[in-house]
Structures are given as C-alpha cells and as structure tokens.
Amino acid sequence: MKAVAIDGPAGAGKSTISRKVAQEIGFVYVDTGALYRTVGLYVIGKGADTKSADEVVPLLSEISVEMKFVNKVQKIFLNGEDVSDKIRLPEISMAASDVSAIPAVREFLFDMQRSIALKENVVMDGRDIGSVVLPNADVKIFLTASPEDRARRRYEELLSKGVEVDYDTVLEDVKQRDYNDSHRKIAPLCVAEGAVVIDTTGNELEKSVSIMVDTVKKLLNIK
C-alpha cells in the first residue's frame, strides 16, 4: 500500500485539496481531523470541559467513531449517527484542538488511522500524520498559508453553508488553534522530516490542487 501524508495548520485547505488529490490519483482520502472533531462534538454534547482530561477520558468508552467510505467519499458516524456536517461548525474546530492535546484521545484514534493505511492506498491529512501516525509514508507534504488567508477561506466556506460568522472571530480562532497545535506536549504540529513544504497563500483552489497533484505524482512516479 502507498501512503501520502499531508500535514499543516487549521484552514490551510488540507481537506479540500487532499480530497481532490486522492480523486486524481485514485487513492482513498482520510481526513483524520474529522475524527478529533467527532470526539469534540460528543464531549461538548455532554457538557464536559474539552480541555480537561479528567472530564474527557471517561467519555471515550461511550464513543463509537466509524469512518465509512461511500464511493471513496469519507463519512463520519458517531454512535451510529452521520455527523459529517455537524463536525464542521466553528465551535467544534476549537473543541477538536482541545481534545487532540489529550494523550488518551490520540491513543484512542491512533490505531484506527494506521489500520486504514494498511488496507488502502491513502491520502491522509491531519496535524501529525507524517511525523507520528505514518512516519514511513511514501510522500510527506506540509501544506500551509498565512493566518489571514486561511481565515478568509474558512470565513467564506462557513458563509456559503449559511453559518453566520464574523471574520475577525474566525481569524482569532485560527491564530489560537495554531498556537495550541504547535505548543501541545503530545505530537505538536511541525514539518515532518523529509516533508515538502507547499505555501498556498494567495492561490486560487485550482492552482493549489494542481501544484499538489503534480508534486505527489512526481514523488510517487505516477505519470
């Protein structure tokens, strides 16, 4: 099996771009951030503090997260319910960042992520795929963009989904999540050894996808 590991900060376009790259090369796309969002969604629903390991860890035994692929499109199920849309709300982004800093949560989801890569050719994105989850991935890419650019994209995405949100609030969330993800003690966000850094600041989506596809094909020796 071949694996493409794509890491990067929140709002860098990893999900959208990785999905298109996977389609282009015929791999399965795996959005690992969705798994952490699902845990965050459940914790919030229980009224627990997403930053507190003491409150989060006991809830893990109540959580069943399933990642299913329908026509190679990823769907996320929480205790049997499709929550693929619910986990994309802004408040869930911060909850995902909080719970991902808890070692027990990472362990809870770690085996699921690795087992998928053993069964499928994957394009997997997240915060620590190339550095921790798939350190021997065939291709490692660190996808990034300026905080302002990432906030604008997230802001426009949320507006298109009918979510009322303020740009400055989104920007602050992006900056806060950057800090949280890069300063956590367990598997902090970083450029994995051997990773190619691609900065998409100012790019239209099509250009970023084209650069990524060309890079991945070259590194995998795909014509």
PDB file of C-alpha atoms in Angstrom:
ATOM      1  CA  MET A   1       0.000   0.000   0.000  1.00  0.00           C
ATOM      2  CA  LYS A   2       1.106   3.560  -0.740  1.00  0.00           C
ATOM      3  CA  ALA A   3       0.568   6.467   1.656  1.00  0.00           C
ATOM      4  CA  VAL A   4       0.602  10.228   1.155  1.00  0.00           C
ATOM      5  CA  ALA A   5       0.786  12.165   4.449  1.00  0.00           C
ATOM      6  CA  ILE A   6      -0.376  15.779   4.365  1.00  0.00           C
ATOM      7  CA  ASP A   7       0.032  17.938   7.467  1.00  0.00           C
ATOM      8  CA  GLY A   8      -0.498  21.611   8.124  1.00  0.00           C
ATOM      9  CA  PRO A   9      -2.261  24.199  10.262  1.00  0.00           C
ATOM     10  CA  ALA A  10      -6.007  24.767  10.530  1.00  0.00           C
ATOM     11  CA  GLY A  11      -7.631  26.281   7.455  1.00  0.00           C
ATOM     12  CA  ALA A  12      -4.750  25.540   5.074  1.00  0.00           C
ATOM     13  CA  GLY A  13      -7.165  23.776   2.740  1.00  0.00           C
ATOM     14  CA  LYS A  14      -5.846  20.320   3.585  1.00  0.00           C
ATOM     15  CA  SER A  15      -9.230  18.596   3.453  1.00  0.00           C
ATOM     16  CA  THR A  16     -10.391  20.117   0.181  1.00  0.00           C
ATOM     17  CA  ILE A  17      -7.049  19.794  -1.589  1.00  0.00           C
ATOM     18  CA  SER A  18      -6.238  16.333  -0.216  1.00  0.00           C
ATOM     19  CA  ARG A  19      -9.638  15.039  -1.301  1.00  0.00           C
ATOM     20  CA  LYS A  20      -9.073  16.265  -4.850  1.00  0.00           C
ATOM     21  CA  VAL A  21      -5.539  14.846  -4.943  1.00  0.00           C
ATOM     22  CA  ALA A  22      -6.866  11.467  -3.805  1.00  0.00           C
ATOM     23  CA  GLN A  23      -9.505  11.521  -6.544  1.00  0.00           C
ATOM     24  CA  GLU A  24      -6.893  12.436  -9.151  1.00  0.00           C
ATOM     25  CA  ILE A  25      -4.566   9.537  -8.290  1.00  0.00           C
ATOM     26  CA  GLY A  26      -7.245   7.003  -7.322  1.00  0.00           C
ATOM     27  CA  PHE A  27      -6.403   6.800  -3.610  1.00  0.00           C
ATOM     28  CA  VAL A  28      -8.776   6.826  -0.618  1.00  0.00           C
ATOM     29  CA  TYR A  29      -8.917  10.173   1.200  1.00  0.00           C
ATOM     30  CA  VAL A  30      -8.745  10.081   5.018  1.00  0.00           C
ATOM     31  CA  ASP A  31      -9.440  13.284   6.984  1.00  0.00           C
ATOM     32  CA  THR A  32      -8.087  12.471  10.446  1.00  0.00           C
ATOM     33  CA  GLY A  33      -9.132  15.868  11.792  1.00  0.00           C
ATOM     34  CA  ALA A  34     -12.725  14.703  11.394  1.00  0.00           C
ATOM     35  CA  LEU A  35     -12.063  12.006  13.986  1.00  0.00           C
ATOM     36  CA  TYR A  36     -10.933  14.555  16.586  1.00  0.00           C
ATOM     37  CA  ARG A  37     -13.853  16.794  15.689  1.00  0.00           C
ATOM     38  CA  THR A  38     -16.203  13.896  16.346  1.00  0.00           C
ATOM     39  CA  VAL A  39     -14.760  13.333  19.806  1.00  0.00           C
ATOM     40  CA  GLY A  40     -15.003  17.091  20.446  1.00  0.00           C
ATOM     41  CA  LEU A  41     -18.632  17.103  19.319  1.00  0.00           C
ATOM     42  CA  TYR A  42     -19.515  14.339  21.761  1.00  0.00           C
ATOM     43  CA  VAL A  43     -17.675  15.981  24.657  1.00  0.00           C
ATOM     44  CA  ILE A  44     -19.453  19.304  24.048  1.00  0.00           C
ATOM     45  CA  GLY A  45     -22.777  17.477  23.838  1.00  0.00           C
ATOM     46  CA  LYS A  46     -22.109  16.022  27.276  1.00  0.00           C
ATOM     47  CA  GLY A  47     -21.370  19.467  28.700  1.00  0.00           C
ATOM     48  CA  ALA A  48     -17.811  18.475  29.625  1.00  0.00           C
ATOM     49  CA  ASP A  49     -14.709  20.678  29.502  1.00  0.00           C
ATOM     50  CA  THR A  50     -12.875  19.864  26.259  1.00  0.00           C
ATOM     51  CA  LYS A  51      -9.568  20.917  27.836  1.00  0.00           C
ATOM     52  CA  SER A  52      -9.924  18.633  30.873  1.00  0.00           C
ATOM     53  CA  ALA A  53      -8.501  15.119  30.553  1.00  0.00           C
ATOM     54  CA  ASP A  54     -10.297  14.216  33.773  1.00  0.00           C
ATOM     55  CA  GLU A  55     -13.629  15.024  32.133  1.00  0.00           C
ATOM     56  CA  VAL A  56     -12.870  13.842  28.579  1.00  0.00           C
ATOM     57  CA  VAL A  57     -11.168  10.477  29.161  1.00  0.00           C
ATOM     58  CA  PRO A  58     -14.111   8.799  30.986  1.00  0.00           C
ATOM     59  CA  LEU A  59     -16.335   9.674  27.999  1.00  0.00           C
ATOM     60  CA  LEU A  60     -14.177   7.781  25.489  1.00  0.00           C
ATOM     61  CA  SER A  61     -15.721   4.451  26.499  1.00  0.00           C
ATOM     62  CA  GLU A  62     -19.101   5.853  25.407  1.00  0.00           C
ATOM     63  CA  ILE A  63     -17.870   6.845  21.960  1.00  0.00           C
ATOM     64  CA  SER A  64     -18.013   4.741  18.825  1.00  0.00           C
ATOM     65  CA  VAL A  65     -16.455   6.525  15.847  1.00  0.00           C
ATOM     66  CA  GLU A  66     -16.770   4.954  12.419  1.00  0.00           C
ATOM     67  CA  MET A  67     -15.199   6.172   9.218  1.00  0.00           C
ATOM     68  CA  LYS A  68     -17.017   4.799   6.193  1.00  0.00           C
ATOM     69  CA  PHE A  69     -16.261   5.341   2.530  1.00  0.00           C
ATOM     70  CA  VAL A  70     -19.168   5.735   0.120  1.00  0.00           C
ATOM     71  CA  ASN A  71     -17.838   5.829  -3.456  1.00  0.00           C
ATOM     72  CA  LYS A  72     -14.491   6.730  -1.868  1.00  0.00           C
ATOM     73  CA  VAL A  73     -16.096   9.697  -0.080  1.00  0.00           C
ATOM     74  CA  GLN A  74     -15.473   9.764   3.669  1.00  0.00           C
ATOM     75  CA  LYS A  75     -18.453   9.821   6.049  1.00  0.00           C
ATOM     76  CA  ILE A  76     -18.125  10.062   9.828  1.00  0.00           C
ATOM     77  CA  PHE A  77     -20.512   8.310  12.189  1.00  0.00           C
ATOM     78  CA  LEU A  78     -20.766   8.961  15.934  1.00  0.00           C
ATOM     79  CA  ASN A  79     -22.548   6.154  17.750  1.00  0.00           C
ATOM     80  CA  GLY A  80     -24.323   5.257  14.521  1.00  0.00           C
ATOM     81  CA  GLU A  81     -25.308   8.834  13.548  1.00  0.00           C
ATOM     82  CA  ASP A  82     -23.862  10.538  10.461  1.00  0.00           C
ATOM     83  CA  VAL A  83     -22.257  13.702  11.878  1.00  0.00           C
ATOM     84  CA  SER A  84     -20.247  14.632   8.769  1.00  0.00           C
ATOM     85  CA  ASP A  85     -21.869  18.105   8.655  1.00  0.00           C
ATOM     86  CA  LYS A  86     -22.193  18.790  12.395  1.00  0.00           C
ATOM     87  CA  ILE A  87     -18.458  18.449  12.994  1.00  0.00           C
ATOM     88  CA  ARG A  88     -17.699  21.335  10.616  1.00  0.00           C
ATOM     89  CA  LEU A  89     -19.189  24.060  12.861  1.00  0.00           C
ATOM     90  CA  PRO A  90     -16.660  26.665  14.139  1.00  0.00           C
ATOM     91  CA  GLU A  91     -17.032  25.748  17.817  1.00  0.00           C
ATOM     92  CA  ILE A  92     -16.175  22.148  17.013  1.00  0.00           C
ATOM     93  CA  SER A  93     -12.843  23.223  15.472  1.00  0.00           C
ATOM     94  CA  MET A  94     -11.613  24.542  18.825  1.00  0.00           C
ATOM     95  CA  ALA A  95     -13.016  21.525  20.646  1.00  0.00           C
ATOM     96  CA  ALA A  96     -11.048  19.278  18.277  1.00  0.00           C
ATOM     97  CA  SER A  97      -7.876  21.230  19.031  1.00  0.00           C
ATOM     98  CA  ASP A  98      -8.506  20.866  22.779  1.00  0.00           C
ATOM     99  CA  VAL A  99      -9.181  17.124  22.846  1.00  0.00           C
ATOM    100  CA  SER A 100      -6.311  16.381  20.446  1.00  0.00           C
ATOM    101  CA  ALA A 101      -3.901  17.613  23.128  1.00  0.00           C
ATOM    102  CA  ILE A 102      -5.045  14.816  25.461  1.00  0.00           C
ATOM    103  CA  PRO A 103      -2.800  11.722  25.081  1.00  0.00           C
ATOM    104  CA  ALA A 104      -5.618   9.238  25.752  1.00  0.00           C
ATOM    105  CA  VAL A 105      -7.676  10.708  22.891  1.00  0.00           C
ATOM    106  CA  ARG A 106      -4.769  10.378  20.468  1.00  0.00           C
ATOM    107  CA  GLU A 107      -4.249   6.766  21.545  1.00  0.00           C
ATOM    108  CA  PHE A 108      -7.979   6.131  21.155  1.00  0.00           C
ATOM    109  CA  LEU A 109      -7.851   7.178  17.473  1.00  0.00           C
ATOM    110  CA  PHE A 110      -4.298   6.158  16.579  1.00  0.00           C
ATOM    111  CA  ASP A 111      -4.946   2.505  15.689  1.00  0.00           C
ATOM    112  CA  MET A 112      -7.936   3.425  13.523  1.00  0.00           C
ATOM    113  CA  GLN A 113      -5.822   5.788  11.434  1.00  0.00           C
ATOM    114  CA  ARG A 114      -2.971   3.323  10.945  1.00  0.00           C
ATOM    115  CA  SER A 115      -5.245   0.373  10.177  1.00  0.00           C
ATOM    116  CA  ILE A 116      -6.853   2.254   7.279  1.00  0.00           C
ATOM    117  CA  ALA A 117      -3.414   2.921   5.750  1.00  0.00           C
ATOM    118  CA  LEU A 118      -2.598  -0.789   5.953  1.00  0.00           C
ATOM    119  CA  LYS A 119      -5.678  -1.702   3.921  1.00  0.00           C
ATOM    120  CA  GLU A 120      -5.874   1.096   1.349  1.00  0.00           C
ATOM    121  CA  ASN A 121      -3.723   3.395  -0.760  1.00  0.00           C
ATOM    122  CA  VAL A 122      -4.379   6.619   1.138  1.00  0.00           C
ATOM    123  CA  VAL A 123      -4.022  10.365   1.096  1.00  0.00           C
ATOM    124  CA  MET A 124      -4.263  11.126   4.812  1.00  0.00           C
ATOM    125  CA  ASP A 125      -4.267  14.614   6.266  1.00  0.00           C
ATOM    126  CA  GLY A 126      -4.000  15.972   9.783  1.00  0.00           C
ATOM    127  CA  ARG A 127      -1.527  17.595  12.160  1.00  0.00           C
ATOM    128  CA  ASP A 128       0.903  14.744  12.854  1.00  0.00           C
ATOM    129  CA  ILE A 129       0.478  12.253  10.034  1.00  0.00           C
ATOM    130  CA  GLY A 130       3.975  12.450   8.605  1.00  0.00           C
ATOM    131  CA  SER A 131       5.635  12.929  11.991  1.00  0.00           C
ATOM    132  CA  VAL A 132       3.753  10.373  14.131  1.00  0.00           C
ATOM    133  CA  VAL A 133       0.934   8.390  12.521  1.00  0.00           C
ATOM    134  CA  LEU A 134       2.631   7.440   9.227  1.00  0.00           C
ATOM    135  CA  PRO A 135       6.328   8.308   9.688  1.00  0.00           C
ATOM    136  CA  ASN A 136       7.236   5.972   6.819  1.00  0.00           C
ATOM    137  CA  ALA A 137       4.738   7.465   4.356  1.00  0.00           C
ATOM    138  CA  ASP A 138       5.851   7.371   0.724  1.00  0.00           C
ATOM    139  CA  VAL A 139       5.158  11.107   0.378  1.00  0.00           C
ATOM    140  CA  LYS A 140       5.073  13.772   3.103  1.00  0.00           C
ATOM    141  CA  ILE A 141       3.776  17.277   2.462  1.00  0.00           C
ATOM    142  CA  PHE A 142       3.357  20.222   4.831  1.00  0.00           C
ATOM    143  CA  LEU A 143       0.614  22.459   3.431  1.00  0.00           C
ATOM    144  CA  THR A 144       0.386  25.973   4.812  1.00  0.00           C
ATOM    145  CA  ALA A 145      -0.753  29.562   4.141  1.00  0.00           C
ATOM    146  CA  SER A 146      -0.812  32.828   6.071  1.00  0.00           C
ATOM    147  CA  PRO A 147      -3.267  33.051   9.012  1.00  0.00           C
ATOM    148  CA  GLU A 148      -5.179  35.822   7.242  1.00  0.00           C
ATOM    149  CA  ASP A 149      -5.522  33.798   4.061  1.00  0.00           C
ATOM    150  CA  ARG A 150      -6.641  30.716   5.961  1.00  0.00           C
ATOM    151  CA  ALA A 151      -9.167  32.708   7.978  1.00  0.00           C
ATOM    152  CA  ARG A 152     -10.614  34.237   4.803  1.00  0.00           C
ATOM    153  CA  ARG A 153     -11.078  30.818   3.225  1.00  0.00           C
ATOM    154  CA  ARG A 154     -12.729  29.397   6.343  1.00  0.00           C
ATOM    155  CA  TYR A 155     -14.929  32.504   6.651  1.00  0.00           C
ATOM    156  CA  GLU A 156     -16.114  32.206   3.041  1.00  0.00           C
ATOM    157  CA  GLU A 157     -16.683  28.462   3.430  1.00  0.00           C
ATOM    158  CA  LEU A 158     -18.872  28.971   6.500  1.00  0.00           C
ATOM    159  CA  LEU A 159     -20.860  31.770   4.846  1.00  0.00           C
ATOM    160  CA  SER A 160     -21.507  29.519   1.843  1.00  0.00           C
ATOM    161  CA  LYS A 161     -23.007  26.978   4.240  1.00  0.00           C
ATOM    162  CA  GLY A 162     -25.321  29.574   5.755  1.00  0.00           C
ATOM    163  CA  VAL A 163     -23.360  29.918   9.001  1.00  0.00           C
ATOM    164  CA  GLU A 164     -23.360  33.482  10.363  1.00  0.00           C
ATOM    165  CA  VAL A 165     -19.832  34.275  11.457  1.00  0.00           C
ATOM    166  CA  ASP A 166     -17.510  37.259  11.885  1.00  0.00           C
ATOM    167  CA  TYR A 167     -14.175  37.302  10.002  1.00  0.00           C
ATOM    168  CA  ASP A 168     -12.213  38.684  12.957  1.00  0.00           C
ATOM    169  CA  THR A 169     -13.554  35.905  15.155  1.00  0.00           C
ATOM    170  CA  VAL A 170     -12.522  33.295  12.599  1.00  0.00           C
ATOM    171  CA  LEU A 171      -9.037  34.858  12.368  1.00  0.00           C
ATOM    172  CA  GLU A 172      -8.617  34.775  16.137  1.00  0.00           C
ATOM    173  CA  ASP A 173      -9.744  31.139  16.197  1.00  0.00           C
ATOM    174  CA  VAL A 174      -7.181  30.283  13.501  1.00  0.00           C
ATOM    175  CA  LYS A 175      -4.361  32.005  15.403  1.00  0.00           C
ATOM    176  CA  GLN A 176      -5.373  30.402  18.698  1.00  0.00           C
ATOM    177  CA  ARG A 177      -5.555  26.964  17.132  1.00  0.00           C
ATOM    178  CA  ASP A 178      -2.131  27.475  15.524  1.00  0.00           C
ATOM    179  CA  TYR A 179      -0.713  28.221  18.961  1.00  0.00           C
ATOM    180  CA  ASN A 180      -2.488  25.294  20.606  1.00  0.00           C
ATOM    181  CA  ASP A 181      -1.496  22.796  17.922  1.00  0.00           C
ATOM    182  CA  SER A 182       2.169  23.826  17.764  1.00  0.00           C
ATOM    183  CA  HIS A 183       2.656  24.051  21.551  1.00  0.00           C
ATOM    184  CA  ARG A 184       0.909  20.908  22.775  1.00  0.00           C
ATOM    185  CA  LYS A 185       3.176  18.414  24.522  1.00  0.00           C
ATOM    186  CA  ILE A 186       1.956  15.391  22.545  1.00  0.00           C
ATOM    187  CA  ALA A 187       2.637  15.294  18.779  1.00  0.00           C
ATOM    188  CA  PRO A 188       2.836  19.061  18.185  1.00  0.00           C
ATOM    189  CA  LEU A 189       2.223  20.450  14.708  1.00  0.00           C
ATOM    190  CA  CYS A 190       5.556  20.536  12.882  1.00  0.00           C
ATOM    191  CA  VAL A 191       7.148  19.941   9.500  1.00  0.00           C
ATOM    192  CA  ALA A 192       7.896  16.200   9.411  1.00  0.00           C
ATOM    193  CA  GLU A 193      11.359  15.028   8.464  1.00  0.00           C
ATOM    194  CA  GLY A 194      11.573  14.749   4.690  1.00  0.00           C
ATOM    195  CA  ALA A 195       8.367  16.692   4.069  1.00  0.00           C
ATOM    196  CA  VAL A 196       7.926  19.059   1.129  1.00  0.00           C
ATOM    197  CA  VAL A 197       6.565  22.449   2.253  1.00  0.00           C
ATOM    198  CA  ILE A 198       3.901  23.987  -0.010  1.00  0.00           C
ATOM    199  CA  ASP A 199       2.633  27.504   0.766  1.00  0.00           C
ATOM    200  CA  THR A 200      -0.698  28.296  -0.920  1.00  0.00           C
ATOM    201  CA  THR A 201      -1.045  31.914   0.238  1.00  0.00           C
ATOM    202  CA  GLY A 202      -2.817  33.905  -2.460  1.00  0.00           C
ATOM    203  CA  ASN A 203      -3.549  30.872  -4.620  1.00  0.00           C
ATOM    204  CA  GLU A 204      -6.915  30.022  -6.081  1.00  0.00           C
ATOM    205  CA  LEU A 205      -8.024  26.493  -5.195  1.00  0.00           C
ATOM    206  CA  GLU A 206      -7.376  25.155  -8.688  1.00  0.00           C
ATOM    207  CA  LYS A 207      -3.762  26.335  -8.611  1.00  0.00           C
ATOM    208  CA  SER A 208      -3.127  24.783  -5.190  1.00  0.00           C
ATOM    209  CA  VAL A 209      -4.664  21.487  -6.301  1.00  0.00           C
ATOM    210  CA  SER A 210      -2.573  21.494  -9.470  1.00  0.00           C
ATOM    211  CA  ILE A 211       0.654  22.089  -7.517  1.00  0.00           C
ATOM    212  CA  MET A 212      -0.222  19.328  -5.050  1.00  0.00           C
ATOM    213  CA  VAL A 213      -1.196  16.810  -7.720  1.00  0.00           C
ATOM    214  CA  ASP A 214       1.975  17.486  -9.707  1.00  0.00           C
ATOM    215  CA  THR A 215       4.116  17.170  -6.559  1.00  0.00           C
ATOM    216  CA  VAL A 216       2.511  13.915  -5.420  1.00  0.00           C
ATOM    217  CA  LYS A 217       2.629  12.332  -8.874  1.00  0.00           C
ATOM    218  CA  LYS A 218       6.290  13.243  -9.241  1.00  0.00           C
ATOM    219  CA  LEU A 219       7.205  11.818  -5.828  1.00  0.00           C
ATOM    220  CA  LEU A 220       5.199   8.631  -6.424  1.00  0.00           C
ATOM    221  CA  ASN A 221       6.476   8.391 -10.011  1.00  0.00           C
ATOM    222  CA  ILE A 222       2.934   8.429 -11.404  1.00  0.00           C
ATOM    223  CA  LYS A 223       2.567   9.604 -15.000  1.00  0.00           C
TER     224      LYS A 223
END
